[in-house]
XYZ file of C-alpha atoms in Angstrom:
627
model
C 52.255 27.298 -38.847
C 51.608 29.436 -41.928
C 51.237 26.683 -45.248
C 53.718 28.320 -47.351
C 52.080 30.689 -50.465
C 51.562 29.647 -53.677
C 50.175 30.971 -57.204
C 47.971 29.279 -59.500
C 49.028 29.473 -63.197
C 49.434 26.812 -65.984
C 53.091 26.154 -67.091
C 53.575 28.299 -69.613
C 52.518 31.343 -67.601
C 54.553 30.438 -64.762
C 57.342 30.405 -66.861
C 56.937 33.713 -68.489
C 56.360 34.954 -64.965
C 59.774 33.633 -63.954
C 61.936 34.319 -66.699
C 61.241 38.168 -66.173
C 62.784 38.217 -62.582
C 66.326 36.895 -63.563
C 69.173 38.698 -63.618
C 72.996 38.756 -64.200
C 75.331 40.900 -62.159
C 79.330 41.473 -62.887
C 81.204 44.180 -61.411
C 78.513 45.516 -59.591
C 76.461 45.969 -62.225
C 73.055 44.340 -62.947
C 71.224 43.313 -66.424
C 67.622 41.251 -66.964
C 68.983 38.098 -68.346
C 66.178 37.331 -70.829
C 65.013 40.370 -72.042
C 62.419 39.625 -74.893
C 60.785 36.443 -76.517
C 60.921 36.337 -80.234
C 58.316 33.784 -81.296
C 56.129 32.135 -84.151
C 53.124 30.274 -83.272
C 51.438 27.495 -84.195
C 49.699 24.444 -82.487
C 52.173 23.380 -79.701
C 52.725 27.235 -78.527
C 49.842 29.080 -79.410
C 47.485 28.136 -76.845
C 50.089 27.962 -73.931
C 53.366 30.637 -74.212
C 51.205 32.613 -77.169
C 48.311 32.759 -74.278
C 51.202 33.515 -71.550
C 53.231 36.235 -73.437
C 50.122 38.012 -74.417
C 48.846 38.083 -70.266
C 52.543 39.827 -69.477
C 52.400 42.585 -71.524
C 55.441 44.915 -70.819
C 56.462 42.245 -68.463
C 57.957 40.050 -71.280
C 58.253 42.038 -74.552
C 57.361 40.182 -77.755
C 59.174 40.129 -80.806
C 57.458 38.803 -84.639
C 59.768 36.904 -86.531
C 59.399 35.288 -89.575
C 61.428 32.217 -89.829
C 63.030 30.398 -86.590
C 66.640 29.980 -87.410
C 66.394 33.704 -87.692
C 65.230 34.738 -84.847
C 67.547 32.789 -82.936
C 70.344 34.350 -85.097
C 68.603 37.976 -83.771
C 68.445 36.619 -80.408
C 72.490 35.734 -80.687
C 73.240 39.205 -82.246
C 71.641 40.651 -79.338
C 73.735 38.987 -76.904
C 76.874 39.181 -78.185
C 76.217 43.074 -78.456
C 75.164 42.856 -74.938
C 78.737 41.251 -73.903
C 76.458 38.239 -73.183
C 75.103 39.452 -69.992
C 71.719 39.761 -71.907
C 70.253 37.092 -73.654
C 66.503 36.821 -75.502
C 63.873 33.442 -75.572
C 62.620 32.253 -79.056
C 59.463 30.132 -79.129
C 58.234 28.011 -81.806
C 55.431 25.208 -82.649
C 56.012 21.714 -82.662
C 57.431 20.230 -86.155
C 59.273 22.189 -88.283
C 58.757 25.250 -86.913
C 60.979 23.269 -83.963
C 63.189 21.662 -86.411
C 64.105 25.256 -88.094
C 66.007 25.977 -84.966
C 69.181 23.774 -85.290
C 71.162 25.447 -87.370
C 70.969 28.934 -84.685
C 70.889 25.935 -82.022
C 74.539 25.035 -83.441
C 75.498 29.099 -83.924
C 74.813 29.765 -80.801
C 76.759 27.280 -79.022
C 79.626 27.173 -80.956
C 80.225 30.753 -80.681
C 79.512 30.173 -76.769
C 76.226 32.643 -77.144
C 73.363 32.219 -74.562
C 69.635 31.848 -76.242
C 66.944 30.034 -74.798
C 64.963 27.946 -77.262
C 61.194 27.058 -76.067
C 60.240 24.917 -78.865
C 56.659 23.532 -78.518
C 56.822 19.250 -78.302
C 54.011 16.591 -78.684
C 51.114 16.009 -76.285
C 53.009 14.117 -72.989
C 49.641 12.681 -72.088
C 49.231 11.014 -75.716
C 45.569 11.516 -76.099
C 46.475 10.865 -79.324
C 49.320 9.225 -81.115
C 50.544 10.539 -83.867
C 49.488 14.117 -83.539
C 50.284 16.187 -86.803
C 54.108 16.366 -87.055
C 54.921 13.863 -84.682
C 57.694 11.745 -85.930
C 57.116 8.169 -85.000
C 60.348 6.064 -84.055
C 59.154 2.188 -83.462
C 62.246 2.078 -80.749
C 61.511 4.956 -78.415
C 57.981 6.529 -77.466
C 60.258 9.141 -75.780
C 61.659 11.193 -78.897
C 60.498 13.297 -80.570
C 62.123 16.327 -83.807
C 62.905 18.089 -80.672
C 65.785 15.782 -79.936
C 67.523 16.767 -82.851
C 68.211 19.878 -80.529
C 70.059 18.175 -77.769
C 73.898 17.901 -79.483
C 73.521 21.386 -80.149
C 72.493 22.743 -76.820
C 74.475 22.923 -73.940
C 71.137 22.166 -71.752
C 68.381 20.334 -72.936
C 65.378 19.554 -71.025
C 61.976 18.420 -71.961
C 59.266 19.366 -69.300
C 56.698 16.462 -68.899
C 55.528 17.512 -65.691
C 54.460 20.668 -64.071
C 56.555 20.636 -61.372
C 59.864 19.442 -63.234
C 59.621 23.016 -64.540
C 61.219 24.272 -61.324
C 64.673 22.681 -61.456
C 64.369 22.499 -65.436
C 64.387 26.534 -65.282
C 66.773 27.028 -62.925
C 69.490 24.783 -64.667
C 68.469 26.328 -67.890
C 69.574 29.939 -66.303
C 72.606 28.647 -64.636
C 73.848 27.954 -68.215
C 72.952 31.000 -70.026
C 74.709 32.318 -67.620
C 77.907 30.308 -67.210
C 80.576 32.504 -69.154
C 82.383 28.901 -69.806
C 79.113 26.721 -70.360
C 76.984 28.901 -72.487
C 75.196 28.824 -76.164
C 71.802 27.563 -76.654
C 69.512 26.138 -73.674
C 66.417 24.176 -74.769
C 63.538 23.521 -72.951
C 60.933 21.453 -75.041
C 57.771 21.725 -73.812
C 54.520 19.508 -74.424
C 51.774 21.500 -76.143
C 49.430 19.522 -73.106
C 51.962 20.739 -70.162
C 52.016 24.106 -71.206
C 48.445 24.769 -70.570
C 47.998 22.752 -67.274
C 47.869 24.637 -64.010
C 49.824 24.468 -61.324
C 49.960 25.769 -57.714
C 53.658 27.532 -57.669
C 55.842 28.552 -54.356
C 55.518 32.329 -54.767
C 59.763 31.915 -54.440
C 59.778 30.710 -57.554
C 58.982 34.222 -59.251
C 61.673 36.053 -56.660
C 64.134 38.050 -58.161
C 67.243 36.223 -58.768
C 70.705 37.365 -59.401
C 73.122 35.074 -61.646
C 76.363 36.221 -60.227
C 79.152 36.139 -63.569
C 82.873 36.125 -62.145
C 86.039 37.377 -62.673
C 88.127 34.120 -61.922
C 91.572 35.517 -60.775
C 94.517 33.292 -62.428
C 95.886 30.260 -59.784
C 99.008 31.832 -58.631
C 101.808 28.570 -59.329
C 100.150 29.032 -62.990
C 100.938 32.491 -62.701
C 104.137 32.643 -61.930
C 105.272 29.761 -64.738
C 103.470 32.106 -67.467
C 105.448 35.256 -66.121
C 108.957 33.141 -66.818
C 107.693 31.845 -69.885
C 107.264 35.817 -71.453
C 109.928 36.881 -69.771
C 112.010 34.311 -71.359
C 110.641 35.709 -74.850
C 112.593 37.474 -77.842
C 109.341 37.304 -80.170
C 106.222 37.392 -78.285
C 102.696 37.846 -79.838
C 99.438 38.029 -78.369
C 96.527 36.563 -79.923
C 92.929 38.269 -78.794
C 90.421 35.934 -79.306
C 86.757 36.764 -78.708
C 87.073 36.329 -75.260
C 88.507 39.718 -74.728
C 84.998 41.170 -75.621
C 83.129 39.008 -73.443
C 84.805 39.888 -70.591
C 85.199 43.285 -71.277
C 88.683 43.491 -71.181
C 89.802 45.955 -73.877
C 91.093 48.132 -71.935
C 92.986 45.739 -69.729
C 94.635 44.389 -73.161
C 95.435 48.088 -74.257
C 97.506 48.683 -70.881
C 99.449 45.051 -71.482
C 100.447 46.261 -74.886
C 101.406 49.768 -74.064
C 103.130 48.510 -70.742
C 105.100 45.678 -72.530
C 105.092 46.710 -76.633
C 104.217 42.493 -77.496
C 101.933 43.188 -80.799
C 98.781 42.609 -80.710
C 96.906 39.738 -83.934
C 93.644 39.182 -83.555
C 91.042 36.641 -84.338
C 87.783 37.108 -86.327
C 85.939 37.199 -83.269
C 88.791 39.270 -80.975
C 88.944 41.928 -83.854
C 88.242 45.170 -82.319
C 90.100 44.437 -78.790
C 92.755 46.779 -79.968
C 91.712 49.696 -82.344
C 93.259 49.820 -85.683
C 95.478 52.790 -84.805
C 97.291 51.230 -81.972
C 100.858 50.967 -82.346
C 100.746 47.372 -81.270
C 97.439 46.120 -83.401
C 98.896 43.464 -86.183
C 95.430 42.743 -87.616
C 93.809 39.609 -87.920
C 95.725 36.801 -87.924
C 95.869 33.179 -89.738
C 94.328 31.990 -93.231
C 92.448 35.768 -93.288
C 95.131 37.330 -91.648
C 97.229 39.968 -92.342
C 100.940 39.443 -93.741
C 102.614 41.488 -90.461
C 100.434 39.532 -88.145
C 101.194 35.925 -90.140
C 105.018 37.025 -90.258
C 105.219 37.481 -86.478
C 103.315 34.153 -85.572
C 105.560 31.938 -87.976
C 108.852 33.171 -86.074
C 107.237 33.806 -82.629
C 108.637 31.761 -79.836
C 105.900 32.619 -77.201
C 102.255 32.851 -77.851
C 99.914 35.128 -75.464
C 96.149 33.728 -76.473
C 94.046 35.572 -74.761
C 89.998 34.153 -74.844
C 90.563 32.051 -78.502
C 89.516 28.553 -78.870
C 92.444 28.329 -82.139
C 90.316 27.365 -84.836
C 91.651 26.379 -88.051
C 91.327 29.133 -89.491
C 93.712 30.720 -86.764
C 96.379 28.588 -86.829
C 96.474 27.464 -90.666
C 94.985 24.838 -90.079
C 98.676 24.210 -87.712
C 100.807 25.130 -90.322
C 100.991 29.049 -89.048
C 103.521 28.902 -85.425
C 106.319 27.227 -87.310
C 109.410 28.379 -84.774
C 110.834 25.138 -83.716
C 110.498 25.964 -79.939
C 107.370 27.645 -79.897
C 105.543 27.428 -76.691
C 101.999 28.812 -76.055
C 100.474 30.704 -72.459
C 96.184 30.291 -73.009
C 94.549 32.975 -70.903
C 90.920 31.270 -70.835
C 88.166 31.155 -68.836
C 87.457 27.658 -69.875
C 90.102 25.010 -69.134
C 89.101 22.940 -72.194
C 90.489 25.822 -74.575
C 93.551 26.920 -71.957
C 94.850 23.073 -72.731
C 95.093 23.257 -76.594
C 97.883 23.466 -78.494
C 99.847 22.001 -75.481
C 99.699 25.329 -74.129
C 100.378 26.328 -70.133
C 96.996 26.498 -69.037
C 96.223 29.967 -67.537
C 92.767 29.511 -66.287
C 90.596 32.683 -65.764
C 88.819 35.613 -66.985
C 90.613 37.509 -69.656
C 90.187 40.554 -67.827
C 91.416 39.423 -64.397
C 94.179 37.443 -66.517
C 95.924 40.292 -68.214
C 95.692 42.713 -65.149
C 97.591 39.997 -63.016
C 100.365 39.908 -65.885
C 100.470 43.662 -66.495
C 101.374 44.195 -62.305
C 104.217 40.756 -62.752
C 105.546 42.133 -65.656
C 106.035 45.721 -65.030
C 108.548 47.170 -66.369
C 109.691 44.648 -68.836
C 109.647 45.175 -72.013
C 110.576 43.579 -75.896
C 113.642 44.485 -77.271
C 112.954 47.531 -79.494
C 114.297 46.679 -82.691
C 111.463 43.696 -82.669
C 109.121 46.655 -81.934
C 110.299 48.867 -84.353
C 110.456 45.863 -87.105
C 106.639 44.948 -86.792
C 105.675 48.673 -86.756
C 107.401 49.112 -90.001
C 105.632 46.482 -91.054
C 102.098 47.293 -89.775
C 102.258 50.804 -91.678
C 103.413 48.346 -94.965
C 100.250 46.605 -94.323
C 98.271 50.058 -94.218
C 99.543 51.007 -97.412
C 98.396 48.088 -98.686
C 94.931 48.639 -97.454
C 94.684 52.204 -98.793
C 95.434 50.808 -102.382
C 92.968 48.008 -102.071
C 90.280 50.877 -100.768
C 90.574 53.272 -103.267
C 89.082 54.370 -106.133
C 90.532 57.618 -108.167
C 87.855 57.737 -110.683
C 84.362 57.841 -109.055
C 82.342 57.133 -112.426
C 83.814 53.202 -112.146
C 82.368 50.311 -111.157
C 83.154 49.563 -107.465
C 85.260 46.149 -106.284
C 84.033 45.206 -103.779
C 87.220 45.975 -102.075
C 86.066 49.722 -102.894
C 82.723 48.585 -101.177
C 84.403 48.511 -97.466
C 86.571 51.508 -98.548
C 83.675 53.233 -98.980
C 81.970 52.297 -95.911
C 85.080 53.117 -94.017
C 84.788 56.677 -95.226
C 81.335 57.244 -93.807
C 81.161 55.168 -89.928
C 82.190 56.493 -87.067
C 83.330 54.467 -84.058
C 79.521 54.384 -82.767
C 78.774 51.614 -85.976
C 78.518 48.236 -85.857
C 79.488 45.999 -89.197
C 77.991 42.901 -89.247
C 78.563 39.922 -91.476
C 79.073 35.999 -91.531
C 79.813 34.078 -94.339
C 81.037 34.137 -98.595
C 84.222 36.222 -99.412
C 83.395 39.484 -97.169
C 84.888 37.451 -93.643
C 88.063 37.663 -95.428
C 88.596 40.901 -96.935
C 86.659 42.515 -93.529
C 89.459 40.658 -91.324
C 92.655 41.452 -93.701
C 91.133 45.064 -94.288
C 88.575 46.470 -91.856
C 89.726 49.043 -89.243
C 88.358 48.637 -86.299
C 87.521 52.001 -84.341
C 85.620 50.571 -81.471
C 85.391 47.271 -79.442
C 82.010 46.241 -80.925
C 82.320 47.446 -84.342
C 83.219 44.765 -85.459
C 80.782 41.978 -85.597
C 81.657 38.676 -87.399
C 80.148 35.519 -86.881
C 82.972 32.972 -88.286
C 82.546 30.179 -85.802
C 79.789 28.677 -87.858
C 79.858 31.068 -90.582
C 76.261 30.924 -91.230
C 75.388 32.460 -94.863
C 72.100 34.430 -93.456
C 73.091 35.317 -90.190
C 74.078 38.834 -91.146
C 70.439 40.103 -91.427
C 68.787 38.783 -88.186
C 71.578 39.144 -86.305
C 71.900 43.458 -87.131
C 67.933 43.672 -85.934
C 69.036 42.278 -82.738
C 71.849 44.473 -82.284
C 69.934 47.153 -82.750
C 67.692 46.496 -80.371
C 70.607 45.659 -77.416
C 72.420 49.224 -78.637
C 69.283 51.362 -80.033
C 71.808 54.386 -80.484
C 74.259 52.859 -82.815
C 74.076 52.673 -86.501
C 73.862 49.001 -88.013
C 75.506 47.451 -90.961
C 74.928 44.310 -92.450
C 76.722 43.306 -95.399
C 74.890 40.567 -97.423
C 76.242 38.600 -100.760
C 73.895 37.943 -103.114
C 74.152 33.781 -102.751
C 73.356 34.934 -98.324
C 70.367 36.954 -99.146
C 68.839 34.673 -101.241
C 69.541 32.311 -98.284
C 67.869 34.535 -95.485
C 65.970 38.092 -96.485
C 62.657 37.376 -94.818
C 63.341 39.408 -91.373
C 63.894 42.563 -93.632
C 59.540 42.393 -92.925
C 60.290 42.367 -89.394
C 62.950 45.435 -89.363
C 60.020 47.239 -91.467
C 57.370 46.384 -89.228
C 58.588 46.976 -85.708
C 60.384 50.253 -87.762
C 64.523 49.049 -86.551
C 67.031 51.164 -88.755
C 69.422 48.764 -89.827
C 71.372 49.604 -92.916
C 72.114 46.219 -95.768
C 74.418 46.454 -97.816
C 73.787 43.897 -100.723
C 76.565 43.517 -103.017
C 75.706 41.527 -105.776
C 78.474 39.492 -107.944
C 76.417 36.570 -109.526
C 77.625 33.715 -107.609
C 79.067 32.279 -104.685
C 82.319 33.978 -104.927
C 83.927 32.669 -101.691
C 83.307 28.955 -102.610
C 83.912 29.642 -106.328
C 87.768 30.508 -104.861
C 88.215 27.290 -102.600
C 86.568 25.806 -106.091
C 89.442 26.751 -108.225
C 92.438 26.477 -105.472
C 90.933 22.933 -104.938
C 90.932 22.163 -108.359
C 87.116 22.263 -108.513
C 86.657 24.793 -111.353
C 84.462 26.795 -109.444
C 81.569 24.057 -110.573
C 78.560 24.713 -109.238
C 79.444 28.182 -107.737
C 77.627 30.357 -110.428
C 74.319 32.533 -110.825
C 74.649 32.383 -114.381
C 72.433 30.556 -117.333
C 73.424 26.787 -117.880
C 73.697 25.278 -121.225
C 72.867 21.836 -122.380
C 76.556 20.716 -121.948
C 76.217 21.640 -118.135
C 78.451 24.696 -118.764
C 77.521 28.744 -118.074
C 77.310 30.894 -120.652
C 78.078 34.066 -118.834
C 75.062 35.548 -118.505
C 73.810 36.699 -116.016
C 70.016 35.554 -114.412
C 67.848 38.611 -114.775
C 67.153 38.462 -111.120
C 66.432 41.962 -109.253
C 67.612 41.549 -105.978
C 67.328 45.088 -105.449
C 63.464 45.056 -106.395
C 63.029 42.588 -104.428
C 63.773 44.505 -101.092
C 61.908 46.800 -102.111
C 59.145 44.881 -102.446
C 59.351 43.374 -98.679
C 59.298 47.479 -97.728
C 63.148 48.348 -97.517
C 63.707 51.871 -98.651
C 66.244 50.836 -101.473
C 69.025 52.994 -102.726
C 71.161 51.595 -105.764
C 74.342 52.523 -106.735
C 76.326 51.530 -109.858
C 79.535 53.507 -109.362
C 81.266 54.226 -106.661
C 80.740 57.897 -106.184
C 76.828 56.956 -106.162
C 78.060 54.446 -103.461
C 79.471 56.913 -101.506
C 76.797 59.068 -101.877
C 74.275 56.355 -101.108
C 75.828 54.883 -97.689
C 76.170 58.926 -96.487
C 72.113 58.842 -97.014
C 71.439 55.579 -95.334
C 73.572 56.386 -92.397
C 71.530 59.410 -92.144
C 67.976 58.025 -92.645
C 65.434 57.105 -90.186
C 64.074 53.758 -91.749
C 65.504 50.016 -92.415
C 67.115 51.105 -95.648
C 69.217 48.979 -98.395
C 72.459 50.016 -100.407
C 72.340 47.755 -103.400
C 75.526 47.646 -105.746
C 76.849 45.653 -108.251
C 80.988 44.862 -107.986
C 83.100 44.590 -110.527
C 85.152 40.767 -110.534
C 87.594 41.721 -113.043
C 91.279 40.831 -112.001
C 92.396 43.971 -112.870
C 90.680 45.797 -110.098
C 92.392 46.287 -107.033
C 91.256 43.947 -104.605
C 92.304 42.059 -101.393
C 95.666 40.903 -100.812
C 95.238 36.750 -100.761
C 95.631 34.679 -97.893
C 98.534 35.130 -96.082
C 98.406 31.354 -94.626
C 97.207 28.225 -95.962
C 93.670 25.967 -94.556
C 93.406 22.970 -95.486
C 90.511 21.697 -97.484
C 91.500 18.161 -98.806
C 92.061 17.299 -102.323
C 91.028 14.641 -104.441
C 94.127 12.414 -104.348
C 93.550 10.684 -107.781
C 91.595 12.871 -110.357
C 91.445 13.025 -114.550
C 91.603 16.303 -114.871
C 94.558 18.803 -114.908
C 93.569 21.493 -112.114
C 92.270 18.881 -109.773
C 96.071 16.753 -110.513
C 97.981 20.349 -110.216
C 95.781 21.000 -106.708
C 96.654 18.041 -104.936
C 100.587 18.695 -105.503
C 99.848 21.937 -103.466
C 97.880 19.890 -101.090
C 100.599 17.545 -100.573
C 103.103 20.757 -100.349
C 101.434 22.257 -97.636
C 100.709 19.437 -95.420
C 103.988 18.739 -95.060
C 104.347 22.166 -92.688
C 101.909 20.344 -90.426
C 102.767 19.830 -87.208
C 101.501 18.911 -83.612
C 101.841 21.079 -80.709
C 102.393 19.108 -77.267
């Protein structure tokens, strides 16, 4: 009997070797799972995945980064553009370079995004105890910074042993991808382990296909979701990001145009509809628009289709106020079909909205609540044209004017790209969607910083497609470093840095919390502790210049028009600085349509913090429970 064949390589080789023969396949179609490993070394990868990813070559691409929680936000741009059938590895030493990755750890996985995080971890064999970095605890000789990593992933898995490699990477793939259990999968692995050899079963390095379903909808759950919209005067669907995931635009599109319900989307379902579709309401909830707000505070069934209801969604449950209001949660994960006491329709959105299409046909809502919201969807437009434009091109631009701008000059091939400060809300109320990926926001962690990573990896999932990041001034200071990286490895992404002098997003919730936007400024302080107005003489402009961005400024907006035609157009990482004007008399966004709740001080001295919690205490009295 033949002894079965095996292959001699230390751990970190084998590893490399194995991640480059997995695959996902849905609807016939196959992707490589982990397509590239972005990485910074140091002692605790150097020697052993350094050593590894350098022997693969081609085999398992390699990708510079210059700070970790970056390149796992690139690694997360890259799969969400990739409809998460794609995913990339980040690597990192032992210490803080480990440490660095939490915050994209937590990203990842509450936006359900797969990465796999290889962070290096302290000698298993303890030659020596404390190596540099290690963090002693007297209680457990088992932990080490790496821990920190295990409420944020959805696998963690520290590989003493070469053979406990095996099952560790196979569970570690099984979750990246699990369309319900992804985000971020670590595997911590001891500088020592990494470099020891190991005789491997040559099965191990197989290809391998990670099937990803289409769960079909139980049929008694079906059928009670059929009654319940059939039953409805004022239904509204709510796309959630899980319409994108599972590819289901165009199953969506059919539902609407089959049964006229309108159409609100989420920050992350934006796009499932395009703006031009009779049946598209906008966002919805505390960035929402009015039309889509209007129709979820008198609907009396609610279609969510792949949303987990944040806060921000529902108003923080102030927004579905109709007495009886009863919700139907298309979701591939049971734990978000349950919310909201909803009737838990468990499967892929896709699958989901195809099986209601077929058991509703030919029903339809009544058609003055169809012409009603259309009315009121081409209010909303008008609304949008007045906050985009800009007669006089010599002005100052808003930065309102900003995304009116960029409006003017993307096609449905771009991809906008932003996270945190005040652009999540004006982008949601505002920005009109031409595409199904155009529309990029990361608002389930809202990470200032994410917005520059993030647009180098979806450049490098859709090569073809122009990228737009739009930065604040308070995020770039946060996060500019992998502008170096677009410059080196020459990836055209376009940033758009609009600079106002503050944090203008928390300097609102400041003021409407009765905070007096302390603390929120970019302005000189005086002795008393107050600004004097001015602002810092900080170049933020030079400053991308100086990490190699080609760097266009424009202080009106006919030079911003002129200067977001050119970037669009060039062939290197380029950067569209411009200065907004903050006075009130500038058109701007409409304000939020629904309230979220940020609590109030309930005793305070002074008179806006007094005149805040009255408010408070006003809205939270809409509050309800949904069982």
């Amino acid at each position: 009997m033949n002894a079965p064949t095996t292959r001699r390589l230390t751990v970190a080789q084998a590893l490399v070797e194995f991640l480059a023969h997995q695959y996902t396949e849905r609807d016939g179609r196959r992707h490589r799972l982990i397509n590239a490993c972005w990485g910074i070394f140091g002692h605790g990868n150097v020697a052993g995945l350094g050593q590894a990813l350098l022997e693969s070559g081609d085999a398992m691409p390699y990708l510079q980064g210059r700070n970790e929680q970056a390149m796992v936000h690139a690694a997360v741009g890259y799969a969400r553009q990739r409809d998460r059938l794609g995913a990339q590895a980040v690597t990192t030493s032992i210490g803080p370079g480990a440490t660095n990755l939490v915050t994209g750890a937590a990203l990842a996985t509450v936006n359900r995004l797969p990465v796999l995080l290889l962070p290096g971890d302290i000698f298993a064999t303890r030659p020596a105890d404390p190596v540099l970095q290690q963090l002693e605890v007297p209680f457990a000789g088992d932990v080490s910074v790496n821990d920190a990593l295990r409420p944020v992933s959805r696998y963690f898995d520290r590989v003493t042993r070469p053979e406990a490699l095996i099952p560790a990477a196979l569970q570690a793939m099984r979750v990246l991808a699990d369309p319900v259990d992804t985000g971020a999968v670590t595997l911590a692995l001891p500088q020592d382990v990494q470099a020891e050899a190991y005789d491997w079963p040559e099965e191990f390095f197989a290809d391998r296909i990670w099937r990803v379903p289409r769960p079909a909808p139980d049929a008694d759950a079906l059928a009670e979701a059929v009654r319940a919209l059939r039953g409805a005067r004022r239904p509204l669907v709510v796309a959630g990001g899980g319409v994108h995931h599972s590819e289901a635009e165009e199953a969506l599109r059919a539902f609407a145009d089959a049964t006229g319900i309108p159409v609100a989307s989420t920050q992350a379902g934006k796009g499932s509809l395009r703006h031009d579709h009779p049946a598209d309401v906008g966002g919805i909830g505390h960035t929402g628009t009015a039309t889509a707000d209007a129709l979820a505070r008198e609907a009396d069934v609610v279609l969510g289709v792949g949303t987990r209801y944040t806060d921000f969604t529902t108003a923080s449950s102030t927004l579905f106020a109709a007495p009886g209001v009863r919700f139907v949660n298309l979701n591939i994960a049971s734990f978000d079909a349950h919310k909201l006491g909803g009737l838990s329709l468990v499967a892929d959105a896709r699958a989901g909205l195809e099986a209601l299409a077929e058991e509703l046909s030919g029903e339809r809502v009544d058609a003055e609540y169809e012409a009603a919201y259309r009315e009121a969807k081409a209010g909303w437009e008008r609304r949008v044209d007045a906050a985009y434009g800009a007669a006089d091109p010599s002005v100052r631009p808003s930065q309102t004017q900003v995304l009116g701008a960029l409006d003017a000059v993307v096609d449905d091939t771009d991809v906008i790209i932003n996270a945190a400060g005040s652009l999540p809300g004006d982008l949601h109320k505002l920005w009109r969607a031409r595409s199904r990926r155009q529309y990029h926001l990361e608002y389930g962690y809202s990470c200032m910083g994410y917005e520059i990573p993030a647009a180098i990896g979806v450049r490098l999932a859709a090569p073809d497609r122009p990228v737009w990041a739009l930065v604040g001034d308070g995020t770039y200071l946060m996060n500019p470093t992998e502008l170096v990286t677009a410059v080196q490895e020459g990836i055209h992404i376009n940033v758009v840095l609009v600079q106002n002098h503050g944090y203008a997003s928390i300097g609102g919730l400041s003021q409407a919390t009765g905070g007096e936007r302390f603390g929120t400024d970019y302005r000189f302080r005086a002795a008393d502790g107050t600004y004097t107005g001015a602002p810092l003489p900080v170049d933020l402009a030079a400053n991308a210049a100086s990490l190699g961005m080609h760097v266009l400024r424009a202080a009106t907006v006919g030079e911003l028009r002129a200067a977001l035609a050119e970037a669009r157009g060039a062939n290197r990482p380029t950067c569209v600085y411009v200065e907004t004007e903050t006075a009130d008399t500038v058109p701007g966004a409409p304000e939020a349509q629904a309230w979220w709740d940020v609590p109030v001080a309930e005793t305070a001295t002074r008179p806006a913090a007094v005149a805040a919690r009255e408010a408070y205490d006003r809205h939270t009295a809409g509050r309800r429970r949904h069982l």
